[in-house]
Structures are given as structure tokens and as C-alpha cells.
Amino acid sequence: MTAVLLLSFGLLLMAIGMPVAFAIGIAGFSYFLLPDTFLPTSIAVQRIVSSTQSFPLLAVPLFIFIGHLMNASGITPRLVHLSTLLAGWMSGGLAQASIVLSTLMGGVSGSAVADAAMQSRVLGKSMIKGGYSPGFTGAVLSVGGLITATIPPSIGLILYGYLGEVSIGRLFIAGLVPGFLLMVALMVTTYIMAKRRGYLPVRENLPTGREVLKALRSSIWAILFPVWLLVGIRYGLFTPSEAGAFAVAYALLIGCVIHREMGIKEILNAMRASVRDIGMIMLIIMFSGIIGYVVSFERVPQTIAELTLGVFSSQIMLLLTLAVLLVFLGMLLEATVVVMLLTPILVPVIKAAGVDPVHFGLLMMTLVTFGGMTPPVGISMYTVCGILRCSFYDYSRELLPFALAVFAVVLGIIFFPSVVLFLPNLLLG
């Protein structure tokens, strides 16, 4: 009960506008000041420091840095051209191209918000000028970023794997099929809506083989990036953390030597942007270490596991209930915060119920990331609507068909775990 009250106190502090990291830190530290707590306050300080002493966690700042390097290396315009070529002939051509681009960029940026912001700047104005309503444009660009929650290297999957002691390599490989299913579901939804509204293609004909080969050749280095990561992890050439270091060198090679579009100025700008992002995430990680200690000390996971195993008679009912909880929390908190707070609590629960933590990890990341695209406090929603100057009402109304498509994929993941697990089982055993 004490741990639950502290978590509620942290949520209250966030609700009144306190920065997330400090709200978590104050709530966690308050536990050590309670009169019935006999733990020294020095433990709280030790947990803050020890939260950063993790080799797997090194992957987070490295992959954040890679995302900024890739955007500065000339890869983005090449991927935009390839996406438009592959999907521009369909009804709603630019919208279809944006979804394909999100799939390709998932292996580059690793962040749904970064993907949505980039696409809003690159494609958003062109879509609105082409006759797409601002609400539809904002919805499709925002939800398209959801694919990056599963396509490696997803920052959220790295954090989930670190906090839940789950194989990051298996999470990366398991994310490929759900990412592809999300792409198909969103493209089908876009096609139906575009047909009804008369949103036209941007190309008259299907691309020729020569055109596709030419576009693939110009963007081949970006497409191969996630392939190198998965092959390297699969064959033991490097761990996920070491893969981050490899990827930084890979991005520098592409930008400085192959494309020759990245110099010292661009590298420094990427470093500045990365430091801001890394500082924000690491501060949350450090202070969440206190909450994690309190939760484990008060045996919250074990208590919840005992309660849930007594209440739910099947894994499906447990996952459906947790899915509703995750969407609700994702609507109120940033996805990273939800992962940091709930992973140490929920992973023992789902393990006790016999659910594979890799299966649950993909489900969790999809739902909490989607929550950030919905009212009332979705970060992706505010980012896209701010860039496109779109009203939240129009955005929310246009979001509904895409939400149905996302939930259809989520139900498929819940009822058919093999959709997520067959690839990692096949490749990693």
C-alpha cells in the first residue's frame, strides 16, 4: 500500500506540471522519510548512482546519437524518395508513402516522436497542399510513428529489456513481424479512407523495376542498417550495447565518406541534440531507480502476481486487462516513463502467469507508444498538431479509424503469440 501511495503521489506531481524525473525522484525519496521506514536515506542516493552502472544501458545514449547522426547524413531524403516510389501510386499516395517511410525510418530513428516530427516537417505541408485535411494528415503521420516502437533499434525495447532482464536481441528480432503488420493495417485503413475522400496518388503508374533498383541503390545503406544489427546480434558478433557503438561508426562512415553530406558542424549539432535527449532520459532512469527499489522492497510484484493469478483464469484475460491499463497510462504519461515504472512490476507478474516476456514486451511498447498519440496529453499528438497547426478536435476525430487498425493488430498479438515469437525462436532458439 505504501508503494502504491508513493506512485500515486508521483503521478499527482506530474499532473500539476512538475518535470517527470523530479516527480519520480521526490515520490521515491519520500518513502525513506516516512516514520515507519527504517531504511537509511543513503540507500536512495546509492540507487540513483547504481541505476547508471549498467553495460546494457549504454545502448540507449548510443542509439539516440545514431538517430540524430542518420538524420544529418543525407539518408532521410533518399528514404522519402524510395517510399514515394513504392507507395505513391496508391490512393492517398503521400499518406501511403509516409507509412512506408515510418517503417524504413524505424531502423534509423528508434523514436516514434522523432519520426512523427520529422515527417510532419518533410511531408506534412505537402500533404495539406495536396488536399488532405489537416486532421487526417496529423493522424496518419503521428500513428505511422508507432511502427518505430517495434522495428529495431527501438529505444523503448532496449529499456524494457534492461529493466525486465529480457534478451534485447530476442526483442529486436521479435519486433519485425508486428512492425510489418502495423504497416499493412495502417496502409489498408489509409487506402479505404483515401478512396472515400478522393485523395489521389502522386504517381500515375506503378514504378518500374529500373526505378526501384535505382532508388534502392541510393538508399541501400540505410536499409542495410537494421540488417547489420540483427545479423551481428544473431551470430554473436556484438551485444546490443556493442551494436550501438558499431552503428555510430556506421552512421559516421555513411555521412562523411559515402554520402559526403555530414561535416564537423553537422556532427556537433547531432551531439548537442543527443545530449539533450540523453540527459532527459537518463535523469528519469536515475530517479526511477529509487522507485524500483521501493517497489521490490515492498514486494509489490509478488503481491500483484498473487492477486492476478487468483483473479484471472487465463493468460488472454490477463493480457487484455493489462492492455487496457497500458493504453490508459500511455494516454497520461510519456511511453518511456510508463516502461520505467511498470516493467519491474509487470514482468514478474506475466512470467508467473506463463506469458513469454518477449511477447509481452512487444505488446507493452505498442500500447504505451500509441497512448502518446491520443488525447489528453499525447506527446506525439502535440508535436504533430503544433507543427501542422492542426486542431486537437480534428486530429482526434481522424485518429479513430487508425486506432481501430492498431487495436486489431494488438488483438492479433494477444491471441496469437506465435506472430511475435516465431522469428526469435527460429533464429535464436
GROMACS .gro file of C-alpha atoms in nm:
model
  429
    1MET     CA    1   0.000   0.000   0.000
    2THR     CA    2   0.285   0.239   0.081
    3ALA     CA    3   0.446   0.182  -0.259
    4VAL     CA    4   0.112   0.236  -0.437
    5LEU     CA    5   0.058   0.563  -0.249
    6LEU     CA    6   0.407   0.682  -0.348
    7LEU     CA    7   0.340   0.601  -0.713
    8SER     CA    8   0.012   0.792  -0.689
    9PHE     CA    9   0.199   1.084  -0.530
   10GLY     CA   10   0.442   1.084  -0.824
   11LEU     CA   11   0.154   1.084  -1.074
   12LEU     CA   12  -0.005   1.375  -0.886
   13LEU     CA   13   0.317   1.577  -0.907
   14MET     CA   14   0.333   1.513  -1.282
   15ALA     CA   15  -0.031   1.615  -1.319
   16ILE     CA   16   0.038   1.958  -1.165
   17GLY     CA   17   0.323   2.017  -1.410
   18MET     CA   18   0.638   1.905  -1.229
   19PRO     CA   19   0.906   1.760  -1.462
   20VAL     CA   20   0.873   1.383  -1.478
   21ALA     CA   21   1.221   1.300  -1.345
   22PHE     CA   22   1.183   1.519  -1.037
   23ALA     CA   23   0.830   1.396  -0.969
   24ILE     CA   24   0.956   1.037  -0.968
   25GLY     CA   25   1.259   1.129  -0.757
   26ILE     CA   26   1.060   1.318  -0.492
   27ALA     CA   27   0.799   1.042  -0.467
   28GLY     CA   28   1.066   0.774  -0.430
   29PHE     CA   29   1.278   0.968  -0.181
   30SER     CA   30   0.969   1.042   0.032
   31TYR     CA   31   0.949   0.672   0.116
   32PHE     CA   32   1.275   0.692   0.311
   33LEU     CA   33   1.144   0.988   0.515
   34LEU     CA   34   0.828   0.813   0.637
   35PRO     CA   35   0.824   0.744   1.013
   36ASP     CA   36   0.763   0.370   0.970
   37THR     CA   37   1.052   0.328   0.724
   38PHE     CA   38   1.371   0.208   0.891
   39LEU     CA   39   1.594   0.229   0.583
   40PRO     CA   40   1.873   0.490   0.574
   41THR     CA   41   1.834   0.768   0.320
   42SER     CA   42   2.179   0.683   0.184
   43ILE     CA   43   2.021   0.385   0.009
   44ALA     CA   44   1.817   0.624  -0.209
   45VAL     CA   45   2.135   0.801  -0.317
   46GLN     CA   46   2.305   0.467  -0.385
   47ARG     CA   47   2.014   0.356  -0.603
   48ILE     CA   48   2.036   0.675  -0.808
   49VAL     CA   49   2.403   0.610  -0.881
   50SER     CA   50   2.374   0.233  -0.929
   51SER     CA   51   2.093   0.282  -1.184
   52THR     CA   52   2.350   0.420  -1.427
   53GLN     CA   53   2.608   0.144  -1.371
   54SER     CA   54   2.485  -0.093  -1.639
   55PHE     CA   55   2.658  -0.205  -1.956
   56PRO     CA   56   2.331  -0.290  -2.141
   57LEU     CA   57   2.204   0.061  -2.064
   58LEU     CA   58   2.490   0.202  -2.271
   59ALA     CA   59   2.284   0.114  -2.579
   60VAL     CA   60   2.035   0.394  -2.503
   61PRO     CA   61   2.262   0.700  -2.549
   62LEU     CA   62   2.438   0.534  -2.843
   63PHE     CA   63   2.117   0.467  -3.036
   64ILE     CA   64   1.983   0.816  -2.957
   65PHE     CA   65   2.304   0.958  -3.102
   66ILE     CA   66   2.267   0.736  -3.409
   67GLY     CA   67   1.919   0.871  -3.479
   68HIS     CA   68   2.049   1.227  -3.496
   69LEU     CA   69   2.353   1.125  -3.700
   70MET     CA   70   2.140   0.940  -3.954
   71ASN     CA   71   1.912   1.240  -3.999
   72ALA     CA   72   2.219   1.455  -4.071
   73SER     CA   73   2.383   1.206  -4.306
   74GLY     CA   74   2.154   1.254  -4.608
   75ILE     CA   75   1.962   0.932  -4.552
   76THR     CA   76   1.619   1.087  -4.490
   77PRO     CA   77   1.561   1.244  -4.837
   78ARG     CA   78   1.670   0.919  -5.002
   79LEU     CA   79   1.423   0.720  -4.794
   80VAL     CA   80   1.147   0.972  -4.873
   81HIS     CA   81   1.212   0.924  -5.245
   82LEU     CA   82   1.210   0.544  -5.211
   83SER     CA   83   0.887   0.546  -5.006
   84THR     CA   84   0.709   0.773  -5.255
   85LEU     CA   85   0.823   0.550  -5.540
   86LEU     CA   86   0.698   0.231  -5.371
   87ALA     CA   87   0.362   0.359  -5.244
   88GLY     CA   88   0.289   0.682  -5.430
   89TRP     CA   89   0.082   0.505  -5.698
   90MET     CA   90  -0.187   0.406  -5.445
   91SER     CA   91  -0.488   0.617  -5.347
   92GLY     CA   92  -0.369   0.864  -5.087
   93GLY     CA   93  -0.018   0.833  -5.228
   94LEU     CA   94   0.159   1.074  -4.994
   95ALA     CA   95  -0.009   0.925  -4.687
   96GLN     CA   96   0.086   0.573  -4.801
   97ALA     CA   97   0.442   0.689  -4.862
   98SER     CA   98   0.458   0.832  -4.508
   99ILE     CA   99   0.366   0.492  -4.359
  100VAL     CA  100   0.630   0.314  -4.568
  101LEU     CA  101   0.878   0.583  -4.466
  102SER     CA  102   0.797   0.522  -4.097
  103THR     CA  103   0.875   0.154  -4.148
  104LEU     CA  104   1.209   0.236  -4.310
  105MET     CA  105   1.290   0.508  -4.056
  106GLY     CA  106   1.209   0.270  -3.769
  107GLY     CA  107   1.551   0.117  -3.821
  108VAL     CA  108   1.712   0.461  -3.812
  109SER     CA  109   1.549   0.688  -3.554
  110GLY     CA  110   1.422   0.438  -3.294
  111SER     CA  111   1.179   0.703  -3.164
  112ALA     CA  112   0.811   0.746  -3.250
  113VAL     CA  113   0.809   1.116  -3.158
  114ALA     CA  114   1.124   1.187  -3.362
  115ASP     CA  115   0.976   1.006  -3.662
  116ALA     CA  116   0.644   1.192  -3.639
  117ALA     CA  117   0.817   1.529  -3.603
  118MET     CA  118   1.049   1.462  -3.897
  119GLN     CA  119   0.766   1.351  -4.125
  120SER     CA  120   0.547   1.647  -4.026
  121ARG     CA  121   0.823   1.881  -4.143
  122VAL     CA  122   0.910   1.686  -4.457
  123LEU     CA  123   0.569   1.564  -4.582
  124GLY     CA  124   0.308   1.743  -4.371
  125LYS     CA  125   0.279   2.068  -4.566
  126SER     CA  126   0.289   1.885  -4.899
  127MET     CA  127   0.001   1.664  -4.791
  128ILE     CA  128  -0.214   1.958  -4.680
  129LYS     CA  129  -0.139   2.146  -5.003
  130GLY     CA  130  -0.233   1.830  -5.193
  131GLY     CA  131  -0.585   1.838  -5.049
  132TYR     CA  132  -0.553   1.621  -4.739
  133SER     CA  133  -0.736   1.756  -4.436
  134PRO     CA  134  -0.503   1.876  -4.156
  135GLY     CA  135  -0.662   1.632  -3.912
  136PHE     CA  136  -0.609   1.333  -4.140
  137THR     CA  137  -0.253   1.445  -4.215
  138GLY     CA  138  -0.169   1.478  -3.847
  139ALA     CA  139  -0.329   1.143  -3.758
  140VAL     CA  140  -0.155   0.940  -4.028
  141LEU     CA  141   0.186   1.098  -3.961
  142SER     CA  142   0.154   1.051  -3.586
  143VAL     CA  143   0.026   0.692  -3.589
  144GLY     CA  144   0.281   0.596  -3.854
  145GLY     CA  145   0.547   0.666  -3.595
  146LEU     CA  146   0.404   0.378  -3.391
  147ILE     CA  147   0.590   0.136  -3.619
  148THR     CA  148   0.920   0.260  -3.477
  149ALA     CA  149   0.815   0.121  -3.136
  150THR     CA  150   0.874  -0.231  -3.269
  151ILE     CA  151   1.122  -0.205  -3.557
  152PRO     CA  152   1.479  -0.231  -3.419
  153PRO     CA  153   1.655  -0.040  -3.276
  154SER     CA  154   1.360   0.073  -3.065
  155ILE     CA  155   1.473   0.274  -2.761
  156GLY     CA  156   1.170   0.151  -2.569
  157LEU     CA  157   1.257  -0.215  -2.629
  158ILE     CA  158   1.612  -0.153  -2.507
  159LEU     CA  159   1.480  -0.002  -2.182
  160TYR     CA  160   1.225  -0.280  -2.138
  161GLY     CA  161   1.492  -0.545  -2.192
  162TYR     CA  162   1.728  -0.376  -1.946
  163LEU     CA  163   1.469  -0.324  -1.672
  164GLY     CA  164   1.295  -0.659  -1.714
  165GLU     CA  165   1.614  -0.860  -1.769
  166VAL     CA  166   1.482  -0.978  -2.106
  167SER     CA  167   1.704  -1.056  -2.406
  168ILE     CA  168   1.729  -0.737  -2.614
  169GLY     CA  169   1.840  -0.942  -2.914
  170ARG     CA  170   1.520  -1.150  -2.899
  171LEU     CA  171   1.312  -0.833  -2.857
  172PHE     CA  172   1.473  -0.678  -3.165
  173ILE     CA  173   1.406  -0.980  -3.384
  174ALA     CA  174   1.054  -1.028  -3.243
  175GLY     CA  175   0.963  -0.669  -3.335
  176LEU     CA  176   0.995  -0.719  -3.711
  177VAL     CA  177   0.667  -0.901  -3.775
  178PRO     CA  178   0.447  -0.674  -3.555
  179GLY     CA  179   0.606  -0.373  -3.726
  180PHE     CA  180   0.521  -0.513  -4.068
  181LEU     CA  181   0.164  -0.595  -3.957
  182LEU     CA  182   0.117  -0.240  -3.830
  183MET     CA  183   0.238  -0.106  -4.164
  184VAL     CA  184  -0.011  -0.324  -4.357
  185ALA     CA  185  -0.302  -0.239  -4.126
  186LEU     CA  186  -0.237   0.136  -4.147
  187MET     CA  187  -0.193   0.126  -4.524
  188VAL     CA  188  -0.522  -0.062  -4.570
  189THR     CA  189  -0.700   0.190  -4.347
  190THR     CA  190  -0.544   0.478  -4.537
  191TYR     CA  191  -0.646   0.325  -4.871
  192ILE     CA  192  -1.010   0.290  -4.763
  193MET     CA  193  -1.027   0.646  -4.632
  194ALA     CA  194  -0.845   0.788  -4.936
  195LYS     CA  195  -1.085   0.612  -5.176
  196ARG     CA  196  -1.386   0.758  -4.998
  197ARG     CA  197  -1.243   1.110  -4.991
  198GLY     CA  198  -1.081   1.117  -5.333
  199TYR     CA  199  -0.722   1.154  -5.216
  200LEU     CA  200  -0.523   1.093  -5.532
  201PRO     CA  201  -0.197   0.909  -5.597
  202VAL     CA  202   0.119   1.112  -5.656
  203ARG     CA  203   0.227   0.879  -5.937
  204GLU     CA  204   0.019   0.767  -6.230
  205ASN     CA  205   0.178   0.427  -6.278
  206LEU     CA  206   0.345   0.151  -6.084
  207PRO     CA  207   0.721   0.202  -6.054
  208THR     CA  208   0.935   0.014  -6.300
  209GLY     CA  209   1.195  -0.233  -6.186
  210ARG     CA  210   1.470   0.002  -6.301
  211GLU     CA  211   1.327   0.290  -6.095
  212VAL     CA  212   1.301   0.073  -5.783
  213LEU     CA  213   1.655  -0.058  -5.825
  214LYS     CA  214   1.789   0.295  -5.868
  215ALA     CA  215   1.609   0.418  -5.554
  216LEU     CA  216   1.720   0.111  -5.359
  217ARG     CA  217   2.078   0.171  -5.464
  218SER     CA  218   2.075   0.529  -5.337
  219SER     CA  219   1.925   0.433  -5.000
  220ILE     CA  220   2.079   0.088  -4.959
  221TRP     CA  221   2.299   0.191  -4.665
  222ALA     CA  222   2.000   0.296  -4.456
  223ILE     CA  223   1.806  -0.019  -4.544
  224LEU     CA  224   2.101  -0.240  -4.451
  225PHE     CA  225   2.147  -0.070  -4.113
  226PRO     CA  226   1.894  -0.280  -3.914
  227VAL     CA  227   2.005  -0.587  -4.111
  228TRP     CA  228   2.365  -0.548  -3.991
  229LEU     CA  229   2.241  -0.505  -3.634
  230LEU     CA  230   2.027  -0.819  -3.636
  231VAL     CA  231   2.287  -1.030  -3.815
  232GLY     CA  232   2.558  -0.913  -3.575
  233ILE     CA  233   2.346  -0.990  -3.268
  234ARG     CA  234   2.226  -1.323  -3.411
  235TYR     CA  235   2.577  -1.454  -3.478
  236GLY     CA  236   2.731  -1.314  -3.162
  237LEU     CA  237   2.950  -1.055  -3.331
  238PHE     CA  238   2.840  -0.798  -3.075
  239THR     CA  239   2.589  -0.746  -2.793
  240PRO     CA  240   2.307  -0.489  -2.832
  241SER     CA  241   2.523  -0.235  -2.644
  242GLU     CA  242   2.823  -0.303  -2.865
  243ALA     CA  243   2.589  -0.283  -3.165
  244GLY     CA  244   2.525   0.080  -3.068
  245ALA     CA  245   2.896   0.158  -3.092
  246PHE     CA  246   2.915  -0.020  -3.428
  247ALA     CA  247   2.613   0.176  -3.551
  248VAL     CA  248   2.768   0.512  -3.455
  249ALA     CA  249   3.075   0.427  -3.662
  250TYR     CA  250   2.845   0.308  -3.943
  251ALA     CA  251   2.649   0.636  -3.942
  252LEU     CA  252   2.969   0.842  -3.946
  253LEU     CA  253   3.100   0.636  -4.239
  254ILE     CA  254   2.780   0.687  -4.439
  255GLY     CA  255   2.751   1.060  -4.369
  256CYS     CA  256   3.117   1.160  -4.400
  257VAL     CA  257   3.259   0.918  -4.658
  258ILE     CA  258   2.980   0.764  -4.869
  259HIS     CA  259   2.722   1.045  -4.894
  260ARG     CA  260   2.968   1.322  -4.802
  261GLU     CA  261   2.687   1.536  -4.662
  262MET     CA  262   2.798   1.544  -4.299
  263GLY     CA  263   3.084   1.754  -4.166
  264ILE     CA  264   3.207   1.871  -3.828
  265LYS     CA  265   2.919   2.119  -3.795
  266GLU     CA  266   2.652   1.852  -3.854
  267ILE     CA  267   2.824   1.611  -3.613
  268LEU     CA  268   2.838   1.876  -3.340
  269ASN     CA  269   2.470   1.962  -3.392
  270ALA     CA  270   2.381   1.593  -3.366
  271MET     CA  271   2.584   1.569  -3.045
  272ARG     CA  272   2.409   1.871  -2.893
  273ALA     CA  273   2.063   1.733  -2.975
  274SER     CA  274   2.165   1.390  -2.843
  275VAL     CA  275   2.294   1.534  -2.514
  276ARG     CA  276   1.957   1.699  -2.453
  277ASP     CA  277   1.765   1.380  -2.522
  278ILE     CA  278   2.007   1.158  -2.330
  279GLY     CA  279   2.008   1.393  -2.031
  280MET     CA  280   1.629   1.383  -2.009
  281ILE     CA  281   1.605   1.003  -2.036
  282MET     CA  282   1.899   0.930  -1.806
  283LEU     CA  283   1.762   1.160  -1.536
  284ILE     CA  284   1.436   0.965  -1.544
  285ILE     CA  285   1.628   0.637  -1.531
  286MET     CA  286   1.837   0.752  -1.234
  287PHE     CA  287   1.542   0.865  -1.022
  288SER     CA  288   1.327   0.569  -1.123
  289GLY     CA  289   1.594   0.351  -0.960
  290ILE     CA  290   1.457   0.467  -0.622
  291ILE     CA  291   1.102   0.372  -0.720
  292GLY     CA  292   1.226   0.036  -0.845
  293TYR     CA  293   1.396  -0.035  -0.513
  294VAL     CA  294   1.088   0.065  -0.313
  295VAL     CA  295   0.864  -0.149  -0.532
  296SER     CA  296   1.086  -0.456  -0.493
  297PHE     CA  297   1.142  -0.395  -0.119
  298GLU     CA  298   0.767  -0.377  -0.058
  299ARG     CA  299   0.720  -0.696  -0.268
  300VAL     CA  300   0.473  -0.521  -0.498
  301PRO     CA  301   0.534  -0.755  -0.799
  302GLN     CA  302   0.487  -1.066  -0.586
  303THR     CA  303   0.169  -0.929  -0.429
  304ILE     CA  304   0.021  -0.829  -0.766
  305ALA     CA  305   0.118  -1.167  -0.912
  306GLU     CA  306  -0.065  -1.349  -0.633
  307LEU     CA  307  -0.374  -1.133  -0.679
  308THR     CA  308  -0.386  -1.153  -1.059
  309LEU     CA  309  -0.323  -1.527  -1.072
  310GLY     CA  310  -0.614  -1.570  -0.835
  311VAL     CA  311  -0.846  -1.339  -1.032
  312PHE     CA  312  -0.766  -1.424  -1.396
  313SER     CA  313  -0.824  -1.775  -1.515
  314SER     CA  314  -0.642  -1.738  -1.846
  315GLN     CA  315  -0.345  -1.563  -1.999
  316ILE     CA  316  -0.571  -1.398  -2.257
  317MET     CA  317  -0.786  -1.227  -1.993
  318LEU     CA  318  -0.474  -1.111  -1.808
  319LEU     CA  319  -0.322  -0.965  -2.125
  320LEU     CA  320  -0.646  -0.795  -2.227
  321THR     CA  321  -0.676  -0.634  -1.884
  322LEU     CA  322  -0.313  -0.519  -1.888
  323ALA     CA  323  -0.364  -0.387  -2.242
  324VAL     CA  324  -0.643  -0.157  -2.124
  325LEU     CA  325  -0.426  -0.041  -1.832
  326LEU     CA  326  -0.127   0.029  -2.060
  327VAL     CA  327  -0.330   0.231  -2.310
  328PHE     CA  328  -0.481   0.436  -2.028
  329LEU     CA  329  -0.141   0.510  -1.869
  330GLY     CA  330   0.010   0.578  -2.212
  331MET     CA  331  -0.254   0.848  -2.262
  332LEU     CA  332  -0.138   1.023  -1.944
  333LEU     CA  333   0.239   0.962  -1.935
  334GLU     CA  334   0.525   0.951  -2.183
  335ALA     CA  335   0.599   0.597  -2.303
  336THR     CA  336   0.948   0.592  -2.151
  337VAL     CA  337   0.808   0.678  -1.808
  338VAL     CA  338   0.547   0.402  -1.824
  339VAL     CA  339   0.813   0.149  -1.925
  340MET     CA  340   1.042   0.258  -1.642
  341LEU     CA  341   0.771   0.246  -1.377
  342LEU     CA  342   0.581  -0.066  -1.478
  343THR     CA  343   0.836  -0.304  -1.629
  344PRO     CA  344   0.984  -0.411  -1.290
  345ILE     CA  345   0.629  -0.466  -1.162
  346LEU     CA  346   0.462  -0.636  -1.458
  347VAL     CA  347   0.737  -0.864  -1.590
  348PRO     CA  348   0.735  -1.087  -1.277
  349VAL     CA  349   0.355  -1.096  -1.298
  350ILE     CA  350   0.338  -1.211  -1.659
  351LYS     CA  351   0.622  -1.460  -1.603
  352ALA     CA  352   0.428  -1.610  -1.312
  353ALA     CA  353   0.125  -1.640  -1.543
  354GLY     CA  354   0.335  -1.825  -1.803
  355VAL     CA  355   0.346  -1.543  -2.060
  356ASP     CA  356   0.669  -1.502  -2.255
  357PRO     CA  357   0.825  -1.164  -2.155
  358VAL     CA  358   0.930  -1.104  -2.518
  359HIS     CA  359   0.567  -1.140  -2.627
  360PHE     CA  360   0.454  -0.901  -2.354
  361GLY     CA  361   0.734  -0.655  -2.431
  362LEU     CA  362   0.615  -0.602  -2.788
  363LEU     CA  363   0.257  -0.570  -2.667
  364MET     CA  364   0.355  -0.320  -2.398
  365MET     CA  365   0.564  -0.099  -2.626
  366THR     CA  366   0.296  -0.088  -2.894
  367LEU     CA  367   0.024   0.015  -2.649
  368VAL     CA  368   0.212   0.271  -2.439
  369THR     CA  369   0.356   0.431  -2.753
  370PHE     CA  370   0.011   0.450  -2.909
  371GLY     CA  371  -0.115   0.615  -2.590
  372GLY     CA  372   0.126   0.901  -2.664
  373MET     CA  373  -0.064   0.965  -2.987
  374THR     CA  374  -0.400   1.015  -2.818
  375PRO     CA  375  -0.561   1.286  -2.604
  376PRO     CA  376  -0.532   1.424  -2.344
  377VAL     CA  377  -0.153   1.454  -2.309
  378GLY     CA  378  -0.005   1.258  -2.602
  379ILE     CA  379   0.341   1.394  -2.684
  380SER     CA  380   0.328   1.280  -3.048
  381MET     CA  381  -0.015   1.440  -3.083
  382TYR     CA  382   0.104   1.777  -2.950
  383THR     CA  383   0.420   1.760  -3.162
  384VAL     CA  384   0.238   1.689  -3.489
  385CYS     CA  385  -0.052   1.928  -3.426
  386GLY     CA  386   0.193   2.203  -3.328
  387ILE     CA  387   0.398   2.166  -3.647
  388LEU     CA  388   0.093   2.135  -3.877
  389ARG     CA  389  -0.119   2.387  -3.682
  390CYS     CA  390  -0.399   2.132  -3.666
  391SER     CA  391  -0.678   2.145  -3.409
  392PHE     CA  392  -0.683   1.868  -3.149
  393TYR     CA  393  -1.052   1.804  -3.223
  394ASP     CA  394  -0.993   1.738  -3.592
  395TYR     CA  395  -0.690   1.525  -3.513
  396SER     CA  396  -0.879   1.314  -3.257
  397ARG     CA  397  -1.173   1.257  -3.490
  398GLU     CA  398  -0.948   1.143  -3.776
  399LEU     CA  399  -0.749   0.922  -3.539
  400LEU     CA  400  -1.039   0.682  -3.472
  401PRO     CA  401  -1.008   0.460  -3.786
  402PHE     CA  402  -0.632   0.428  -3.732
  403ALA     CA  403  -0.692   0.340  -3.366
  404LEU     CA  404  -0.920   0.056  -3.476
  405ALA     CA  405  -0.647  -0.073  -3.709
  406VAL     CA  406  -0.388  -0.060  -3.429
  407PHE     CA  407  -0.618  -0.244  -3.187
  408ALA     CA  408  -0.685  -0.511  -3.449
  409VAL     CA  409  -0.311  -0.578  -3.469
  410VAL     CA  410  -0.283  -0.573  -3.088
  411LEU     CA  411  -0.561  -0.833  -3.058
  412GLY     CA  412  -0.377  -1.047  -3.311
  413ILE     CA  413  -0.062  -1.023  -3.100
  414ILE     CA  414  -0.254  -1.117  -2.784
  415PHE     CA  415  -0.444  -1.413  -2.928
  416PHE     CA  416  -0.161  -1.545  -3.146
  417PRO     CA  417   0.170  -1.517  -2.957
  418SER     CA  418   0.350  -1.708  -3.234
  419VAL     CA  419   0.315  -1.396  -3.451
  420VAL     CA  420   0.571  -1.234  -3.223
  421LEU     CA  421   0.772  -1.534  -3.113
  422PHE     CA  422   0.826  -1.749  -3.421
  423LEU     CA  423   1.112  -1.539  -3.561
  424PRO     CA  424   1.322  -1.522  -3.242
  425ASN     CA  425   1.251  -1.891  -3.177
  426LEU     CA  426   1.354  -1.973  -3.532
  427LEU     CA  427   1.672  -1.765  -3.536
  428LEU     CA  428   1.784  -1.777  -3.173
  429GLY     CA  429   1.621  -2.097  -3.050
   0.00000   0.00000   0.00000
